Every structure is written in structure tokens, then in C-alpha cells.
CSV table of N, CA and C in Angstrom, one decimal:
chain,number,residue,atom,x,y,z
A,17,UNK,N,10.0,19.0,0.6
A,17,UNK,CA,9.1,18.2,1.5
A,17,UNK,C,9.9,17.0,2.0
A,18,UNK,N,10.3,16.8,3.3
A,18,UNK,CA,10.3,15.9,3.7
A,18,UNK,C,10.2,13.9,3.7
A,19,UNK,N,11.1,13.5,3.2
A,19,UNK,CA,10.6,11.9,2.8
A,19,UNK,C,10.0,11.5,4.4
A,20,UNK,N,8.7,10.7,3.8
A,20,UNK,CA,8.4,9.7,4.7
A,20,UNK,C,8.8,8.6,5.2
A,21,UNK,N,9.1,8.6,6.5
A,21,UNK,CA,9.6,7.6,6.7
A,21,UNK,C,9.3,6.0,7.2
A,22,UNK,N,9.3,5.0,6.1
A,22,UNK,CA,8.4,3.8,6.2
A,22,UNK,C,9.0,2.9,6.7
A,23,UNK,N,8.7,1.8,7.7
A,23,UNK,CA,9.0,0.5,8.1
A,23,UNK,C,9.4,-0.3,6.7
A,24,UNK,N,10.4,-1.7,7.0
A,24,UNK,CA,10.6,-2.6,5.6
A,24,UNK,C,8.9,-3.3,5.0
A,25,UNK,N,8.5,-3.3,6.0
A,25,UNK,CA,7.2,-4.1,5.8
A,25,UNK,C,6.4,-3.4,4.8
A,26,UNK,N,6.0,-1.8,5.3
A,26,UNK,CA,5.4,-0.7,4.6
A,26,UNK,C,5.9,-0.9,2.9
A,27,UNK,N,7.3,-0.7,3.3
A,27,UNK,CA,7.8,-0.2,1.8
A,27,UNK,C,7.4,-1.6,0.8
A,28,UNK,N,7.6,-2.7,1.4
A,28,UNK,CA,7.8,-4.2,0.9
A,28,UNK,C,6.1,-4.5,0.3
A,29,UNK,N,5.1,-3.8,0.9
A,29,UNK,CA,3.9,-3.8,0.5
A,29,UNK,C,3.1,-2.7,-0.5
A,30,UNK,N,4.1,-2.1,-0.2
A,30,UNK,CA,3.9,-0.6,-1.3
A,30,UNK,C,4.8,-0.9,-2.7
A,31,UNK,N,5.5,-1.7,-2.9
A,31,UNK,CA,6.3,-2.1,-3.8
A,31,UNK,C,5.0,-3.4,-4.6
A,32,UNK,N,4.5,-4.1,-3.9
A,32,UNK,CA,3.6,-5.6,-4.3
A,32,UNK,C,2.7,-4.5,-4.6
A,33,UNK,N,2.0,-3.4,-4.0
A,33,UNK,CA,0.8,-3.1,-4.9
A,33,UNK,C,1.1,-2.3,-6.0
A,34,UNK,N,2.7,-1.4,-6.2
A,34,UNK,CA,3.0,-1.1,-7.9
A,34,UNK,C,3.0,-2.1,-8.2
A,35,UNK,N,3.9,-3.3,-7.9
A,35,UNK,CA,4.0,-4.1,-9.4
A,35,UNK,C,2.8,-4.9,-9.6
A,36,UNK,N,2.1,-5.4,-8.6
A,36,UNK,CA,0.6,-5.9,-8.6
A,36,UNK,C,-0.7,-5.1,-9.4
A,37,UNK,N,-0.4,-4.0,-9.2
A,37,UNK,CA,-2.0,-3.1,-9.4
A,37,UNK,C,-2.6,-2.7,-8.2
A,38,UNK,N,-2.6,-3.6,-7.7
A,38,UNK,CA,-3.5,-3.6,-6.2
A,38,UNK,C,-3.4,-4.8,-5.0
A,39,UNK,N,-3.7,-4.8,-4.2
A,39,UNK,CA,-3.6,-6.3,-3.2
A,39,UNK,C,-4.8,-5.8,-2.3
A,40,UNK,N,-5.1,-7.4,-2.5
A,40,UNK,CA,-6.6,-7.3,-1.5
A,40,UNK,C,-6.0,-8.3,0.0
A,41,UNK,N,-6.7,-7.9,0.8
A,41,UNK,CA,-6.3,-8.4,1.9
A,41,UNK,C,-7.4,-8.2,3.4
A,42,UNK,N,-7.6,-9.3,4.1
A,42,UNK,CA,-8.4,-8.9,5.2
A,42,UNK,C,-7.5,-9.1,6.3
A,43,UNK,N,-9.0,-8.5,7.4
A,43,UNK,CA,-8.2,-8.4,8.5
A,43,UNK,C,-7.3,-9.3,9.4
A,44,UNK,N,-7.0,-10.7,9.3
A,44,UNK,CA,-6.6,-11.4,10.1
A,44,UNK,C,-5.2,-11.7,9.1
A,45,UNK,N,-5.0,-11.2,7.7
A,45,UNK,CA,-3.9,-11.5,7.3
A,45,UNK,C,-2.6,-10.1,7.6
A,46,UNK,N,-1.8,-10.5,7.9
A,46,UNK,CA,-0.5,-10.1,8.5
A,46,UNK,C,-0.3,-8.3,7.9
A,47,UNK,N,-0.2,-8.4,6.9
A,47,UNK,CA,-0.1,-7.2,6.0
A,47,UNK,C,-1.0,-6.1,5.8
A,48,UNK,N,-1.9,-6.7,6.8
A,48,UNK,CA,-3.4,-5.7,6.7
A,48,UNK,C,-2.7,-4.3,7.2
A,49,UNK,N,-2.5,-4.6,8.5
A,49,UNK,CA,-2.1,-3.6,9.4
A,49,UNK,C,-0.9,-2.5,8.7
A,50,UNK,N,0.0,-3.1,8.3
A,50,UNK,CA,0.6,-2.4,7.0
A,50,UNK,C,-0.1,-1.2,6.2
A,51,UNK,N,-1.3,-2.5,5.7
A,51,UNK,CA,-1.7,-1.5,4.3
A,51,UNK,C,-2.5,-0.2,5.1
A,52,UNK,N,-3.3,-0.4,6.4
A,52,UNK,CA,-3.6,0.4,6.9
A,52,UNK,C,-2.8,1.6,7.5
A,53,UNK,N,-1.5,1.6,8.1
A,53,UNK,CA,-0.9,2.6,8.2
A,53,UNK,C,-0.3,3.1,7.0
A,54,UNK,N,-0.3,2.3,5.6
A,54,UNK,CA,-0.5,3.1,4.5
A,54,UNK,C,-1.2,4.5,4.1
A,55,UNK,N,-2.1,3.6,4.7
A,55,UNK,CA,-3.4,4.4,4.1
A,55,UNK,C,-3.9,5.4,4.9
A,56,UNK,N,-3.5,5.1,6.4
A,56,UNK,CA,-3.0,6.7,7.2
A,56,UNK,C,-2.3,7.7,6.9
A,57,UNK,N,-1.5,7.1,6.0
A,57,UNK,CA,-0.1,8.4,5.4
A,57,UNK,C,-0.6,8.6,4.2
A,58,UNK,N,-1.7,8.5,3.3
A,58,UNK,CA,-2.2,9.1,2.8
A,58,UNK,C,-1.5,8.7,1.2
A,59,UNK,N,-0.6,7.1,1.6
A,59,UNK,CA,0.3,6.3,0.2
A,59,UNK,C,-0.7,5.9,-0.7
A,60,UNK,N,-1.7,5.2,0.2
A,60,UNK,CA,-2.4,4.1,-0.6
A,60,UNK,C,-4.0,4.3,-0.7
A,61,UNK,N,-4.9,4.1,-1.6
A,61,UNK,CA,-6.1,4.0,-1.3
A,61,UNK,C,-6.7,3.0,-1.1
A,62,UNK,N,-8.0,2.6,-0.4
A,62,UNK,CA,-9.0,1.4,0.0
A,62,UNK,C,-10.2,1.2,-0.7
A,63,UNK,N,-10.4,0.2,-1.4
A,63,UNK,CA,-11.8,-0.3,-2.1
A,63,UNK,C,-12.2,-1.3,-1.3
A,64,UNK,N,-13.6,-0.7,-0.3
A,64,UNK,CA,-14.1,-1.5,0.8
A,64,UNK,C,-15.6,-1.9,0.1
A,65,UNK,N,-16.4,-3.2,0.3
A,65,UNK,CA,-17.5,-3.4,-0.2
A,65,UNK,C,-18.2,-3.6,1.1
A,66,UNK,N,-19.4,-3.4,1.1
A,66,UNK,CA,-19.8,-3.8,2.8
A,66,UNK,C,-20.4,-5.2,2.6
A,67,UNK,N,-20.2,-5.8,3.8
A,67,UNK,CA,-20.1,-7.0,4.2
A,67,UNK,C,-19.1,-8.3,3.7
A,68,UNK,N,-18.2,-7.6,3.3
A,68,UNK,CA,-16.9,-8.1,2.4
A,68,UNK,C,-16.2,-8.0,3.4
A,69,UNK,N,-15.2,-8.9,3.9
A,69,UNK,CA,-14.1,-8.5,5.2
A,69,UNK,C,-12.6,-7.7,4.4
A,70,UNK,N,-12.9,-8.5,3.3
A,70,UNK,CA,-11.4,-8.0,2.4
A,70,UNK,C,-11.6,-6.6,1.9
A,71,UNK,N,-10.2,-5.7,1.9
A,71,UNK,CA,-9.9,-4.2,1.4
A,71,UNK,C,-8.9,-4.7,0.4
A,72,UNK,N,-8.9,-3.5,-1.0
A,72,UNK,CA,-8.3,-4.0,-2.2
A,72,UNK,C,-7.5,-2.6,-1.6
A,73,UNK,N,-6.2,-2.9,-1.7
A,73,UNK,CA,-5.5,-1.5,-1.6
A,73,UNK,C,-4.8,-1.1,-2.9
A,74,UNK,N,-4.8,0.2,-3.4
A,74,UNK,CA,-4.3,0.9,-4.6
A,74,UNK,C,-3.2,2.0,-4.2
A,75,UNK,N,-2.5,2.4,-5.1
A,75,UNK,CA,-1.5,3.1,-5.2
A,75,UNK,C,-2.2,4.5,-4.7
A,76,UNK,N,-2.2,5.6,-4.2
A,76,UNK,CA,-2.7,7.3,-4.1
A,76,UNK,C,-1.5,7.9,-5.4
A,77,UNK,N,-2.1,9.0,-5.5
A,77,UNK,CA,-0.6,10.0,-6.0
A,77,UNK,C,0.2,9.8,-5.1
A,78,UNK,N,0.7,10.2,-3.8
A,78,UNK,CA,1.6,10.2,-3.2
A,78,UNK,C,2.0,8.9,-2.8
A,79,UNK,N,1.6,7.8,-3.1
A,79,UNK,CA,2.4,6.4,-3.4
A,79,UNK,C,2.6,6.0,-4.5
A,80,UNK,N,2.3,6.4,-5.6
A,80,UNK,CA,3.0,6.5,-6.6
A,80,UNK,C,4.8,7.1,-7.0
A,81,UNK,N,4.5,7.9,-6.3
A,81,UNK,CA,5.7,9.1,-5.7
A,81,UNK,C,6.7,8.3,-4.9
A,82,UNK,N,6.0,7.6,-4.0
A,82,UNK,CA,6.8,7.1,-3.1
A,82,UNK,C,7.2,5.7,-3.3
A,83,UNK,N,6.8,5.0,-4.2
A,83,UNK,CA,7.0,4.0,-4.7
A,83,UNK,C,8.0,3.8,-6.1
A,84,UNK,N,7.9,5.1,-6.6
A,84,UNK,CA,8.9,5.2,-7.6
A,84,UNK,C,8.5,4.6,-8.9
A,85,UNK,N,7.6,5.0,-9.4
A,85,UNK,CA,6.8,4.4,-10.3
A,85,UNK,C,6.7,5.4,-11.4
A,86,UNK,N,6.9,5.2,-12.5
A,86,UNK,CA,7.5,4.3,-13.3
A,86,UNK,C,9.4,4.7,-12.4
A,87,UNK,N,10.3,3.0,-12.3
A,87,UNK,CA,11.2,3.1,-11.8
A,87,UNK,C,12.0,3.9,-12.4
A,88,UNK,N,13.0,4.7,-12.3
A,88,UNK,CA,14.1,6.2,-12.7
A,88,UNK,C,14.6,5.5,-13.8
A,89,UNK,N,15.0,5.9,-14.9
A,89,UNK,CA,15.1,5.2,-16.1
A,89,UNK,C,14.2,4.6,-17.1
A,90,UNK,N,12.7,4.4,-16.4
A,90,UNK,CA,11.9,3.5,-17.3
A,90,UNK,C,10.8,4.3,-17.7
A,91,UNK,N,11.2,5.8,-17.7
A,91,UNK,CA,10.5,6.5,-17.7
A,91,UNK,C,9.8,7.1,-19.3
């Protein structure tokens, strides 16, 4: 299969939500747009509440994978 191929920003935000757990974030902050094309590639998942502006983003299986989690060695 193929590696996906991620912008530094992508990767740099997919690394904060392994070592975080999660990152919440709304739409006017910078990183949103990120975690959204995340979450188009099918890396990350979205915990949306309604009438909440903020999304909690989480790791998927395949950002887990792609995040390298647990790091090679720490296994």
C-alpha cells in the first residue's frame, strides 16, 4: 500500500494528537484546516457536539499507523 503523502503541518498535528490523546480545536484556529484534511484521509477521527464550535480530533487505525505509534522500539 502506498504511504500517504502528508504536508509538515499534517504530520506536526498528527504527532500532537499521539502524544496528546486528542486536540480540540475550532474553526478560526490555524490547525483546524489540518485536522480536517486529516480527517479526509481517513488519519484522524472527529468528536463534534452540536452547538459547540470546537472538534476534539482522535487518532483512526490508520493514524495510528501513520503516526507510528507505539514509536519502533517502544514496542
Amino acid at each position: 500500500m502506498p504511504r500517504m503523502v502528508l504536508n509538515s503541518e499534517e504530520e506536526s498535528l498528527l504527532r500532537d494528537i499521539r502524544d496528546n490523546g486528542s486536540v480540540s480545536l475550532t474553526p478560526e484556529t490555524r490547525s483546524f484546516e489540518d485536522a480536517e484534511r486529516l480527517l479526509a484521509k481517513g488519519l484522524v477521527r472527529a468528536v463534534r457536539t452540536r452547538g459547540v464550535p470546537a472538534s476534539t480530533y482522535l487518532l483512526s487505525g490508520a493514524g495510528v499507523a501513520a503516526a507510528a505509534w507505539p514509536p519502533p522500539g517502544n514496542a
